[in-house]
Coordinates of C-alpha atoms and ligand atoms in Angstrom, one line a residue:
A6 CA -5.4 40.5 17.3
A7 CA -2.9 38.1 16.2
K8 CA -1.6 37.4 19.6
D9 CA -5.9 36.5 20.4
Q10 CA -6.2 34.5 17.4
G11 CA -2.9 32.8 18.7
R12 CA -4.3 32.0 21.7
N13 CA -7.9 31.4 20.3
R14 CA -6.3 28.6 17.8
F15 CA -4.5 27.3 20.8
S16 CA -7.4 26.7 23.0
Y17 CA -9.2 26.0 20.1
F18 CA -6.9 22.7 18.7
T19 CA -6.2 21.4 23.0
P20 CA -9.2 19.1 23.2
N21 CA -8.9 17.8 19.7
L22 CA -5.4 16.5 20.8
Q23 CA -6.3 14.8 23.8
I24 CA -9.6 13.1 22.1
A25 CA -7.1 12.1 19.4
A26 CA -4.5 11.2 22.0
Q27 CA -7.2 9.2 23.7
S28 CA -8.7 7.4 20.6
R29 CA -5.4 6.5 19.8
L30 CA -5.0 5.0 23.7
R31 CA -8.0 3.2 23.1
L32 CA -6.8 1.8 19.7
S33 CA -3.5 0.6 21.2
N34 CA -5.4 -1.5 23.8
D35 CA -8.2 -2.5 21.3
L36 CA -5.5 -3.6 19.0
R37 CA -3.7 -5.4 21.9
L38 CA -6.8 -7.5 22.5
A39 CA -7.4 -8.3 19.1
V40 CA -3.4 -9.7 18.8
N41 CA -3.7 -11.6 21.9
E42 CA -7.4 -13.3 20.9
Q43 CA -6.2 -13.8 17.3
Q44 CA -9.0 -11.7 15.6
L45 CA -7.2 -9.9 13.2
E46 CA -8.2 -11.6 9.7
V47 CA -5.6 -12.0 6.9
F48 CA -7.4 -11.7 3.2
F49 CA -5.7 -12.3 -0.1
Q50 CA -5.6 -10.4 -3.0
P51 CA -5.0 -12.2 -6.6
V52 CA -1.7 -11.3 -8.4
V53 CA -2.6 -12.0 -12.3
D54 CA 0.3 -13.3 -14.5
L55 CA -0.3 -10.6 -17.5
A56 CA 0.4 -13.2 -20.5
S57 CA -2.2 -16.2 -19.6
G58 CA -4.6 -14.2 -17.4
R59 CA -3.9 -16.6 -14.6
I60 CA -3.6 -16.3 -10.9
L61 CA 0.2 -17.5 -9.8
K62 CA 0.4 -15.6 -6.7
A63 CA -1.6 -13.9 -3.8
E64 CA -0.3 -10.8 -1.5
A65 CA -1.5 -11.4 2.4
L66 CA -3.4 -8.4 3.5
I67 CA -3.9 -7.9 7.5
R68 CA -7.5 -6.7 8.3
W69 CA -8.8 -5.7 11.5
P70 CA -12.4 -6.4 12.4
H71 CA -13.1 -3.7 15.1
A72 CA -16.4 -4.7 17.2
Q73 CA -17.2 -1.0 17.5
L74 CA -15.3 1.2 14.6
G75 CA -16.3 -1.7 11.9
Y76 CA -13.0 -2.5 9.6
I77 CA -10.1 -0.8 10.5
S78 CA -7.4 0.4 7.7
P79 CA -4.0 -1.2 7.9
L80 CA -2.8 2.2 7.1
E81 CA -4.6 3.6 10.6
F82 CA -3.3 0.7 12.9
I83 CA 0.3 -0.2 11.3
P84 CA 1.6 2.6 12.8
I85 CA 0.1 2.0 15.9
A86 CA 1.4 -1.6 16.0
E87 CA 4.7 -0.5 15.2
S88 CA 5.4 2.0 18.1
T89 CA 3.3 -0.6 20.3
G90 CA 5.6 -3.4 19.3
L91 CA 2.5 -5.7 18.4
I92 CA 3.6 -5.2 14.8
Y93 CA 6.6 -8.2 15.7
H94 CA 3.2 -10.5 16.8
I95 CA 1.3 -9.3 13.7
G96 CA 3.9 -10.5 11.0
E97 CA 3.8 -13.6 13.1
Q98 CA 0.1 -14.4 12.6
V99 CA 0.4 -13.3 8.7
F100 CA 3.2 -15.2 8.4
K101 CA 1.6 -18.6 9.7
V102 CA -1.6 -17.9 8.1
A103 CA 0.2 -17.4 5.0
T104 CA 2.1 -20.9 4.9
Y105 CA -1.1 -22.6 5.8
W106 CA -2.9 -21.2 2.8
V107 CA 0.5 -21.3 0.1
R108 CA 0.6 -25.2 1.7
R109 CA -2.9 -25.7 0.6
W110 CA -3.2 -23.9 -2.8
R111 CA 0.3 -25.6 -4.2
D112 CA -1.5 -29.1 -3.5
L113 CA -5.2 -27.7 -5.3
A114 CA -4.3 -25.4 -7.7
H115 CA -0.6 -24.5 -8.9
P116 CA 2.2 -26.1 -7.6
D117 CA 4.5 -23.2 -7.7
F118 CA 1.6 -20.9 -6.3
Q119 CA 3.2 -18.2 -4.5
I120 CA 2.1 -15.9 -1.7
S121 CA 3.8 -12.6 -0.5
I122 CA 3.8 -10.8 2.9
N123 CA 4.1 -7.2 3.8
Q124 CA 7.2 -6.5 6.3
S125 CA 7.3 -2.8 7.4
P126 CA 10.8 -1.5 7.8
L127 CA 11.0 -2.3 11.7
E128 CA 10.1 -5.5 11.3
F129 CA 12.7 -6.1 8.9
Q130 CA 15.3 -4.5 10.6
N131 CA 14.9 -5.8 14.1
D132 CA 14.7 -9.5 13.5
Q133 CA 15.1 -11.3 17.1
G134 CA 15.5 -14.6 15.7
R135 CA 11.7 -14.6 13.7
Y136 CA 13.3 -15.2 10.4
A137 CA 15.1 -18.2 11.3
D138 CA 11.8 -19.6 12.7
W139 CA 10.2 -18.9 9.4
L140 CA 12.7 -21.1 8.1
Q141 CA 12.3 -24.1 10.0
H142 CA 8.3 -23.6 10.1
L143 CA 8.9 -23.5 6.2
R144 CA 10.4 -26.8 6.5
R145 CA 8.1 -29.0 8.8
H146 CA 5.5 -28.0 6.1
Q147 CA 7.4 -29.0 3.2
L148 CA 7.4 -25.3 1.6
P149 CA 10.5 -24.4 -0.2
G150 CA 11.6 -20.3 0.2
Q151 CA 10.1 -19.8 -2.8
A152 CA 6.5 -20.3 -1.8
I153 CA 7.2 -16.8 -0.1
T154 CA 7.9 -13.2 -1.0
I155 CA 8.7 -10.4 1.4
E156 CA 7.3 -6.9 0.3
I157 CA 9.8 -4.0 1.5
T158 CA 9.9 -0.8 0.4
E159 CA 13.0 1.2 -1.6
G160 CA 13.7 3.4 1.8
L161 CA 14.9 0.0 3.3
L162 CA 17.8 -0.3 1.1
L163 CA 19.4 2.9 1.4
D164 CA 20.0 1.7 5.4
A165 CA 23.6 2.0 5.4
S166 CA 23.8 -0.9 8.4
T167 CA 25.2 -4.2 7.2
K168 CA 21.5 -5.2 9.0
V169 CA 19.6 -5.2 5.9
A170 CA 22.1 -7.0 3.4
T171 CA 22.8 -9.8 5.5
R172 CA 19.0 -10.3 5.8
L173 CA 18.6 -10.1 2.1
L174 CA 21.5 -12.9 1.7
E175 CA 20.0 -15.1 4.1
F176 CA 16.5 -14.6 2.6
R177 CA 18.5 -15.4 -1.2
D178 CA 20.4 -18.0 0.1
A179 CA 16.7 -19.7 1.6
G180 CA 15.1 -18.9 -1.9
I181 CA 12.6 -16.5 -0.1
Q182 CA 11.8 -13.7 -2.8
V183 CA 12.1 -10.3 -2.2
A184 CA 9.7 -7.6 -3.7
I185 CA 10.1 -3.8 -3.8
D186 CA 6.8 -1.9 -2.6
D187 CA 5.3 0.8 -3.7
F188 CA 8.2 1.2 -6.4
G189 CA 9.0 4.7 -7.9
T190 CA 7.7 6.6 -4.7
G191 CA 10.5 6.7 -2.4
Y192 CA 14.0 7.4 -3.3
S193 CA 14.7 5.0 -6.1
S194 CA 18.4 3.9 -6.7
L195 CA 19.3 1.9 -9.7
S196 CA 22.4 0.8 -8.4
Y197 CA 20.4 -0.8 -5.1
L198 CA 18.5 -2.8 -7.3
Q199 CA 21.7 -4.1 -8.9
K200 CA 23.6 -4.5 -5.4
F201 CA 20.7 -6.7 -3.8
D202 CA 19.2 -9.2 -4.8
I203 CA 15.7 -8.0 -5.5
D204 CA 13.1 -10.6 -7.4
Y205 CA 10.4 -8.1 -7.8
L206 CA 9.4 -4.3 -8.4
K207 CA 5.8 -3.7 -7.6
I208 CA 4.9 -0.6 -10.0
D209 CA 3.5 1.7 -7.3
Q210 CA -1.0 2.8 -7.8
S211 CA 0.0 5.9 -8.6
F212 CA 1.7 5.3 -11.6
T213 CA -1.3 2.7 -13.0
R214 CA -4.3 5.3 -11.7
N215 CA -2.6 8.1 -14.3
L216 CA -2.2 5.6 -17.0
T217 CA -3.6 6.9 -20.6
P218 CA -2.7 5.9 -23.9
S219 CA -0.8 8.9 -24.3
L220 CA 3.2 8.7 -25.0
N221 CA 3.9 10.7 -21.9
D222 CA 1.9 8.7 -19.2
L223 CA 3.4 5.6 -20.8
A224 CA 7.3 6.6 -20.5
L225 CA 8.0 6.1 -16.9
P226 CA 6.0 3.1 -16.4
E227 CA 8.0 1.8 -19.5
A228 CA 11.4 3.1 -18.5
I229 CA 10.9 1.4 -15.2
I230 CA 9.9 -2.2 -16.7
M231 CA 12.9 -1.9 -19.4
M232 CA 15.2 -1.3 -16.4
A233 CA 13.7 -3.8 -14.2
H234 CA 14.0 -6.6 -17.2
K235 CA 17.3 -5.8 -18.0
L236 CA 18.3 -6.6 -14.1
G237 CA 16.7 -9.8 -14.1
L238 CA 13.6 -8.7 -12.1
S239 CA 9.9 -9.3 -12.7
V240 CA 7.2 -6.4 -12.5
I241 CA 4.0 -6.4 -11.0
A242 CA 1.9 -3.0 -11.5
E243 CA -0.4 -2.5 -8.5
G244 CA -4.3 -0.8 -8.3
V245 CA -5.2 -2.2 -12.1
E246 CA -9.0 -1.1 -12.4
T247 CA -9.9 -0.9 -15.8
T248 CA -9.0 -3.3 -18.9
L249 CA -7.2 0.0 -20.4
Q250 CA -4.6 0.4 -17.8
R251 CA -4.3 -3.9 -18.3
D252 CA -3.9 -3.9 -21.8
L253 CA -1.5 -0.8 -21.6
L254 CA 0.7 -2.5 -19.3
R255 CA 0.4 -5.7 -21.2
Q256 CA 1.7 -4.0 -24.2
A257 CA 4.5 -2.3 -21.8
G258 CA 5.9 -5.9 -21.0
C259 CA 4.8 -5.8 -17.4
D260 CA 4.3 -9.3 -16.3
F261 CA 1.8 -9.3 -13.2
A262 CA -0.6 -7.0 -12.3
Q263 CA -3.4 -7.0 -9.2
G264 CA -6.1 -4.7 -8.7
Y265 CA -9.8 -4.1 -8.3
L266 CA -10.0 -5.1 -12.2
F267 CA -9.0 -8.8 -11.0
S268 CA -10.7 -9.0 -7.3
K269 CA -10.6 -6.9 -4.0
P270 CA -8.6 -8.8 -1.3
L271 CA -10.8 -11.4 0.0
P272 CA -10.9 -13.8 2.8
P273 CA -9.2 -17.3 2.0
E274 CA -12.2 -19.5 1.4
E275 CA -13.4 -16.6 -0.9
F276 CA -10.1 -16.5 -2.5
E277 CA -9.9 -20.2 -2.8
A278 CA -13.3 -20.7 -4.6
L279 CA -11.9 -18.0 -7.2
L280 CA -8.5 -20.1 -7.8
L281 CA -10.6 -23.2 -8.1
A282 CA -13.1 -21.9 -10.5
Q283 CA -10.0 -20.7 -12.7
E284 CA -8.3 -23.8 -12.7
A285 CA -11.6 -25.7 -13.4
S286 CA -12.0 -23.5 -16.1
S287 CA -8.7 -23.4 -17.9
H288 CA -9.0 -27.5 -17.8
T289 CA -12.2 -27.5 -19.9
G290 CA -11.1 -25.4 -22.5
Ligands
C2E13 P1 0.7 -2.3 -0.2 O1 1.2 -3.6 0.4 O2 1.1 -1.6 -1.1 O3 -1.1 -3.0 -0.6 C1 -1.7 -2.7 -1.5 C2 -2.9 -2.0 -1.6 O4 -3.8 -1.1 -2.2 C3 -3.7 -2.5 -0.2 O5 -4.6 -1.7 0.6 C4 -4.9 -2.7 -1.3 O6 -6.0 -3.3 -0.6 C5 -5.2 -1.9 -2.3 N1 -5.8 -2.2 -3.7 C6 -5.4 -3.0 -3.9 N2 -5.9 -3.1 -5.2 C7 -6.5 -1.6 -5.7 C8 -7.1 -1.0 -6.6 O7 -7.2 -1.5 -7.7 N3 -7.2 0.1 -6.6 C9 -7.4 0.9 -5.0 N4 -7.1 2.1 -4.8 N5 -6.2 -0.2 -4.0 C10 -5.8 -1.1 -4.1 P2 -4.8 -2.5 2.4 O8 -4.9 -3.8 2.6 O9 -5.6 -1.4 2.8 O10 -3.2 -2.2 3.0 C11 -2.2 -0.6 3.3 C12 -1.3 -1.2 3.4 O11 -1.3 -1.6 4.7 C13 -0.4 -1.6 2.4 O12 0.1 -1.3 1.4 C14 0.9 -2.3 3.4 O13 2.0 -1.7 3.1 C15 0.1 -1.9 4.7 N6 -0.1 -3.8 5.2 C16 -1.1 -4.5 4.7 N7 -1.6 -5.6 5.3 C17 0.5 -5.8 6.1 C18 0.8 -6.7 6.7 O14 0.1 -7.9 7.6 N8 2.0 -6.1 7.2 C19 2.6 -5.1 7.5 N9 3.7 -5.0 8.0 N10 1.9 -4.0 6.8 C20 0.8 -4.4 6.5
MG14 MG1 2.5 -5.0 -0.2
MG15 MG1 16.0 -14.2 -5.5
MG16 MG1 2.0 -1.0 -2.7

């Protein structure tokens, strides 16, 4: 009976695996077309300074509008982009779009406005001269490195090779800021935070989501914030959806926050409207 069951299970799963493989192949073909035809869009989510309530930064987040399937989540297509090498082209497009808008928003709204860009470990480790081009591109647009923050995940800091360390030094020399994304979900090592020049910790949404006034829930975010400040880093909380979460984080000394409470990621024109409306209201009262 066990053997029968095993066989049944096998024959039951095979067609599904084929479908999964086929749809993956289809998606990677579609993604290649979308990248070549520059159909991917870059959205921006406000990052709010908790002390003043002002939007001082934005995170660039890639969006793929698929003709038949609608918007496909980056969680779904970034892995495909990585396995096909398309990730480098995507990273390039996101960087170019981000620098265009950060130049504009520094001129229109805030001279120190910053945009952060996500880099998957693969992109960060296989440079192929892209980052040198980035620095040139920034110079051409009269942008200091400080206009850009690179978001990486903490696992990269455990990479024993000198490549990661060298890259981080290059960024530091160019003024480019570095943030550790989804902090607290991986293997977090305090010594690495001190060893490398990291500017921001982004507290993962899983901590924000569980935040209540209970001392127990606050203990971990409070400890992370205190530690970060001692090491000279600023803290950004991700996934803030309620005023209670915002207030607790502010009381805990958190510097910045982003989340649906403030705004979802927006197309650049909508983001700009929000930014300019805020600037206008801060000047009138
Ligand atoms: P991430 O960098 O941690 O980005 C935060 C994610 O949380 C975004 O999902 C954002 O839309 C979502 N989010 C923001 N506020 C809230 C909130 O209040 N509640 C909830 N539940 N979610 C919120 P998104 O845009 O789907 O991106 C998912 C991940 O895909 C990103 O996580 C990042 O790791 C990756 N990604 C996005 N754009 C790029 C890119 O241009 N390059 C690379 N390499 N990865 C990217
Ligand atoms: Mg991020
Ligand atoms: Mg730095
Ligand atoms: Mg994150």
